[in-house]
Amino acid sequence: MKRRLAVVMMTGGLILGCSNPEAPSPEPASTPPVMLGDVDVAQPLRALGTEPFWSLQIADETLIYESPGVAEQRFRLTGREPGGTIIRVMGEGDGGRTIAVDLVQTACSDGMSDREYPLTAFVVIRSGQDDSPALNGCAASVTWLETQPAP
C-alpha cells in the first residue's frame, strides 16, 4: 500500500509539474508592415478631404467614413493590394456596400493648412444603386499626425 501511494504521489507531482501557470503566454502575432514609402499602411491611418469635407479612419480591421450631413458608414477591411507606389485598401459594409481607397505615395496638401501629408488618397464608395462620386484627399498614419506640429 505504501508503494502505491508513493507512485500516485510521484505521478501527481509529475502531472502538476507539467503545468506552469506563471509561464508567459505566447505573444499575439503582430501585423507585418505594409510599407508605402515611409508609411506603414498596416497601422492606423487617417484620410481627409475638402470640398466636400470628409474623413476616413482605417484601424483595427475597420474603415469608418464620415462626412457632414451623412450618417457614419462602417466597412470591414477585406484586403490590401500593394502595387508599387499605390496600395488599394478595400472594405465591405452592410447591404452590399463596398469601399476602395487608393493610397498613393505622393505628397498632398489639404488646401486648408500648411501641412503636407505623405500620401494622397482617392476613395470610392459603392452601394450598387447610389454610388458616391470619387473623393480626393490626403492621408497619413495616425502616429505621423500625432507627431506633427499643428498647422
PDB file of C-alpha atoms in Angstrom, residues 9 13 22 31 33 36 42 47 49 64 72 91 94 98 105 109 125 133 140 143:
ATOM      1  CA  MET A   9       2.150  10.960  -5.343  1.00  0.00           C
ATOM      2  CA  GLY A  13       3.740  15.594  -8.916  1.00  0.00           C
ATOM      3  CA  GLU A  22       3.147  31.519 -14.462  1.00  0.00           C
ATOM      4  CA  THR A  31       0.600  42.567 -38.304  1.00  0.00           C
ATOM      5  CA  PRO A  33       4.340  46.088 -42.067  1.00  0.00           C
ATOM      6  CA  LEU A  36       4.212  52.753 -48.882  1.00  0.00           C
ATOM      7  CA  ALA A  42      -0.970  48.249 -41.825  1.00  0.00           C
ATOM      8  CA  ALA A  47      -7.511  60.292 -44.665  1.00  0.00           C
ATOM      9  CA  GLY A  49     -10.627  65.784 -47.924  1.00  0.00           C
ATOM     10  CA  ILE A  64     -15.055  54.403 -40.859  1.00  0.00           C
ATOM     11  CA  GLU A  72     -21.283  57.373 -40.400  1.00  0.00           C
ATOM     12  CA  GLY A  91     -13.759  47.006 -47.386  1.00  0.00           C
ATOM     13  CA  ASP A  94     -23.913  46.165 -44.864  1.00  0.00           C
ATOM     14  CA  THR A  98     -18.060  48.462 -50.738  1.00  0.00           C
ATOM     15  CA  GLN A 105       2.943  57.626 -52.402  1.00  0.00           C
ATOM     16  CA  SER A 109      -1.780  69.382 -49.335  1.00  0.00           C
ATOM     17  CA  ILE A 125     -17.924  54.055 -52.045  1.00  0.00           C
ATOM     18  CA  PRO A 133     -18.551  60.364 -56.529  1.00  0.00           C
ATOM     19  CA  ALA A 140      -1.106  59.762 -43.167  1.00  0.00           C
ATOM     20  CA  THR A 143       1.320  58.268 -35.463  1.00  0.00           C
TER      21      THR A 143
END
